[in-house]
Each structure stands twice: as structure tokens, then as C-alpha cells.
Amino acid sequence: MALFNHAVTWLRKNRVLLPGVSVLARQVSEARTAADRRLYEAVARATVRADAALAPALAELLVVSEGRRVSELERLRTPPVKSKGTAVVRALRRGRRRRGLTGGAPDLAAGS
């Protein structure tokens, strides 16, 4: 929505004849899709450069195993709800698993 509003403001400021709302919305959507694709490709290249085994490991986090309701990534992302001893132990194990995943994380600030 912000991108759409910014586009309308820019077009008005530069006295450009506004296209229809549906045309502008489609153009904004296409621009976002292209930007998302470029971002994904940059992250994929950085991941391969950092560690060739990292990309398959990250993809494996998205798989929902048999008998589970959520992926491993969602399980790692979600904090424990209870603060009992067993929940703390699970949180420590989850933290250990997270550290193992980020050991070879790519430096995305280094450029693409």
C-alpha cells in the first residue's frame, strides 16, 4: 500500500497523467515480484558462496515431517509457551540447534 501511495504521489508531483487504479496496482505488484525475485537470487548466491551445504540444510528446515504439524523452521522460531523445567530444556536444545544453523550463515551485507 505504501508503495502504491508513493507512486501516486510521485506521479502527481511530476504532473504525469495517472493510469487507472487497477493498472497502477498491477504495476506495483509486478515491481514487488521482480524485487522479491532479485532478493531471493542474491540470498541464494550468497548462501552458495558461504557454504554449498547450507542451501539444502535451509530447504530441509521448511519440510513438515511425517506426524508433525509444523516445519522445523517454525518450531525453532516459536518460543516456548510454558516456563517449566522441561520447556526450558527444550528451549536450550532449540538454541543449540539455531547456533548450529547460523555457524556458516552468509554475510548478506557483503553484496551480491
PDB file of C-alpha atoms in Angstrom:
ATOM      1  CA  MET A   1       0.000   0.000   0.000  1.00  0.00           C
ATOM      2  CA  ALA A   2       2.831   2.387   0.851  1.00  0.00           C
ATOM      3  CA  LEU A   3       4.489   1.743  -2.499  1.00  0.00           C
ATOM      4  CA  PHE A   4       1.200   2.391  -4.294  1.00  0.00           C
ATOM      5  CA  ASN A   5       0.660   5.668  -2.401  1.00  0.00           C
ATOM      6  CA  HIS A   6       4.241   6.726  -3.083  1.00  0.00           C
ATOM      7  CA  ALA A   7       3.757   6.047  -6.801  1.00  0.00           C
ATOM      8  CA  VAL A   8       0.578   8.135  -6.884  1.00  0.00           C
ATOM      9  CA  THR A   9       2.314  10.994  -5.052  1.00  0.00           C
ATOM     10  CA  TRP A  10       5.299  10.880  -7.421  1.00  0.00           C
ATOM     11  CA  LEU A  11       3.059  10.817 -10.493  1.00  0.00           C
ATOM     12  CA  ARG A  12       1.043  13.798  -9.241  1.00  0.00           C
ATOM     13  CA  LYS A  13       4.141  15.758  -8.239  1.00  0.00           C
ATOM     14  CA  ASN A  14       5.674  15.244 -11.692  1.00  0.00           C
ATOM     15  CA  ARG A  15       2.362  16.022 -13.401  1.00  0.00           C
ATOM     16  CA  VAL A  16       2.130  12.636 -15.043  1.00  0.00           C
ATOM     17  CA  LEU A  17      -1.300  11.551 -16.149  1.00  0.00           C
ATOM     18  CA  LEU A  18      -2.371   8.920 -13.645  1.00  0.00           C
ATOM     19  CA  PRO A  19      -3.184   5.487 -15.012  1.00  0.00           C
ATOM     20  CA  GLY A  20      -6.239   3.672 -13.717  1.00  0.00           C
ATOM     21  CA  VAL A  21      -6.068   2.271 -10.190  1.00  0.00           C
ATOM     22  CA  SER A  22      -6.064  -1.328 -11.418  1.00  0.00           C
ATOM     23  CA  VAL A  23      -3.216  -0.604 -13.867  1.00  0.00           C
ATOM     24  CA  LEU A  24      -1.125   1.087 -11.179  1.00  0.00           C
ATOM     25  CA  ALA A  25      -1.844  -1.707  -8.694  1.00  0.00           C
ATOM     26  CA  ARG A  26      -0.720  -4.300 -11.258  1.00  0.00           C
ATOM     27  CA  GLN A  27       2.483  -2.356 -11.981  1.00  0.00           C
ATOM     28  CA  VAL A  28       3.282  -2.060  -8.275  1.00  0.00           C
ATOM     29  CA  SER A  29       2.647  -5.795  -7.859  1.00  0.00           C
ATOM     30  CA  GLU A  30       4.947  -6.625 -10.778  1.00  0.00           C
ATOM     31  CA  ALA A  31       7.669  -4.358  -9.347  1.00  0.00           C
ATOM     32  CA  ARG A  32       7.401  -6.088  -5.951  1.00  0.00           C
ATOM     33  CA  THR A  33       7.545  -9.523  -7.567  1.00  0.00           C
ATOM     34  CA  ALA A  34      10.672  -8.548  -9.519  1.00  0.00           C
ATOM     35  CA  ALA A  35      12.301  -7.130  -6.364  1.00  0.00           C
ATOM     36  CA  ASP A  36      11.447 -10.289  -4.406  1.00  0.00           C
ATOM     37  CA  ARG A  37      12.977 -12.427  -7.161  1.00  0.00           C
ATOM     38  CA  ARG A  38      16.185 -10.353  -7.167  1.00  0.00           C
ATOM     39  CA  LEU A  39      16.411 -10.588  -3.376  1.00  0.00           C
ATOM     40  CA  TYR A  40      15.892 -14.361  -3.439  1.00  0.00           C
ATOM     41  CA  GLU A  41      18.565 -14.791  -6.113  1.00  0.00           C
ATOM     42  CA  ALA A  42      21.037 -12.609  -4.176  1.00  0.00           C
ATOM     43  CA  VAL A  43      20.461 -14.605  -0.983  1.00  0.00           C
ATOM     44  CA  ALA A  44      20.788 -17.893  -2.887  1.00  0.00           C
ATOM     45  CA  ARG A  45      24.106 -16.781  -4.439  1.00  0.00           C
ATOM     46  CA  ALA A  46      25.443 -15.610  -1.061  1.00  0.00           C
ATOM     47  CA  THR A  47      24.378 -18.886   0.544  1.00  0.00           C
ATOM     48  CA  VAL A  48      26.192 -20.981  -2.056  1.00  0.00           C
ATOM     49  CA  ARG A  49      29.312 -18.807  -1.744  1.00  0.00           C
ATOM     50  CA  ALA A  50      29.300 -19.119   2.052  1.00  0.00           C
ATOM     51  CA  ASP A  51      28.733 -22.877   2.212  1.00  0.00           C
ATOM     52  CA  ALA A  52      27.485 -25.172  -0.542  1.00  0.00           C
ATOM     53  CA  ALA A  53      25.789 -27.429   2.038  1.00  0.00           C
ATOM     54  CA  LEU A  54      23.895 -24.520   3.620  1.00  0.00           C
ATOM     55  CA  ALA A  55      21.199 -24.163   0.939  1.00  0.00           C
ATOM     56  CA  PRO A  56      19.990 -27.787   1.202  1.00  0.00           C
ATOM     57  CA  ALA A  57      20.103 -27.537   5.008  1.00  0.00           C
ATOM     58  CA  LEU A  58      17.930 -24.413   4.914  1.00  0.00           C
ATOM     59  CA  ALA A  59      15.491 -26.027   2.486  1.00  0.00           C
ATOM     60  CA  GLU A  60      15.235 -29.030   4.802  1.00  0.00           C
ATOM     61  CA  LEU A  61      14.021 -26.693   7.568  1.00  0.00           C
ATOM     62  CA  LEU A  62      10.892 -25.984   5.514  1.00  0.00           C
ATOM     63  CA  VAL A  63       9.812 -29.627   5.281  1.00  0.00           C
ATOM     64  CA  VAL A  64       6.980 -30.717   7.583  1.00  0.00           C
ATOM     65  CA  SER A  65       7.953 -34.187   8.805  1.00  0.00           C
ATOM     66  CA  GLU A  66       5.505 -37.078   8.972  1.00  0.00           C
ATOM     67  CA  GLY A  67       3.390 -36.835  12.106  1.00  0.00           C
ATOM     68  CA  ARG A  68       4.217 -33.163  12.745  1.00  0.00           C
ATOM     69  CA  ARG A  69       2.056 -30.110  12.227  1.00  0.00           C
ATOM     70  CA  VAL A  70       4.771 -27.525  11.581  1.00  0.00           C
ATOM     71  CA  SER A  71       8.157 -27.351   9.895  1.00  0.00           C
ATOM     72  CA  GLU A  72      11.436 -27.415  11.794  1.00  0.00           C
ATOM     73  CA  LEU A  73      11.892 -23.727  10.989  1.00  0.00           C
ATOM     74  CA  GLU A  74       8.565 -22.861  12.612  1.00  0.00           C
ATOM     75  CA  ARG A  75       9.437 -24.988  15.629  1.00  0.00           C
ATOM     76  CA  LEU A  76      12.776 -23.175  16.016  1.00  0.00           C
ATOM     77  CA  ARG A  77      11.127 -19.794  15.526  1.00  0.00           C
ATOM     78  CA  THR A  78       8.342 -20.280  18.077  1.00  0.00           C
ATOM     79  CA  PRO A  79       9.320 -19.623  21.704  1.00  0.00           C
ATOM     80  CA  PRO A  80       8.120 -21.937  24.464  1.00  0.00           C
ATOM     81  CA  VAL A  81       4.752 -21.095  25.971  1.00  0.00           C
ATOM     82  CA  LYS A  82       5.366 -22.621  29.381  1.00  0.00           C
ATOM     83  CA  SER A  83       8.270 -21.802  31.682  1.00  0.00           C
ATOM     84  CA  LYS A  84       8.520 -25.197  33.365  1.00  0.00           C
ATOM     85  CA  GLY A  85      11.771 -27.131  33.541  1.00  0.00           C
ATOM     86  CA  THR A  86      11.028 -29.288  30.508  1.00  0.00           C
ATOM     87  CA  ALA A  87      10.194 -26.206  28.440  1.00  0.00           C
ATOM     88  CA  VAL A  88      13.495 -24.602  29.449  1.00  0.00           C
ATOM     89  CA  VAL A  89      15.385 -27.749  28.429  1.00  0.00           C
ATOM     90  CA  ARG A  90      13.604 -27.730  25.046  1.00  0.00           C
ATOM     91  CA  ALA A  91      14.418 -24.010  24.639  1.00  0.00           C
ATOM     92  CA  LEU A  92      18.099 -24.714  25.322  1.00  0.00           C
ATOM     93  CA  ARG A  93      18.088 -27.522  22.765  1.00  0.00           C
ATOM     94  CA  ARG A  94      16.379 -25.247  20.249  1.00  0.00           C
ATOM     95  CA  GLY A  95      19.018 -22.571  20.894  1.00  0.00           C
ATOM     96  CA  ARG A  96      21.769 -25.118  20.350  1.00  0.00           C
ATOM     97  CA  ARG A  97      20.129 -26.132  17.044  1.00  0.00           C
ATOM     98  CA  ARG A  98      19.875 -22.457  15.996  1.00  0.00           C
ATOM     99  CA  ARG A  99      23.549 -21.860  16.710  1.00  0.00           C
ATOM    100  CA  GLY A 100      24.399 -24.864  14.554  1.00  0.00           C
ATOM    101  CA  LEU A 101      22.421 -23.379  11.682  1.00  0.00           C
ATOM    102  CA  THR A 102      23.957 -19.920  11.864  1.00  0.00           C
ATOM    103  CA  GLY A 103      27.567 -21.065  12.139  1.00  0.00           C
ATOM    104  CA  GLY A 104      28.082 -20.797   8.387  1.00  0.00           C
ATOM    105  CA  ALA A 105      25.477 -18.116   7.661  1.00  0.00           C
ATOM    106  CA  PRO A 106      26.324 -15.908   4.694  1.00  0.00           C
ATOM    107  CA  ASP A 107      27.238 -12.269   5.199  1.00  0.00           C
ATOM    108  CA  LEU A 108      24.474 -10.632   3.172  1.00  0.00           C
ATOM    109  CA  ALA A 109      25.926  -7.186   3.804  1.00  0.00           C
ATOM    110  CA  ALA A 110      28.944  -8.112   1.674  1.00  0.00           C
ATOM    111  CA  GLY A 111      26.926  -7.506  -1.500  1.00  0.00           C
ATOM    112  CA  SER A 112      25.659  -9.746  -4.241  1.00  0.00           C
TER     113      SER A 112
END
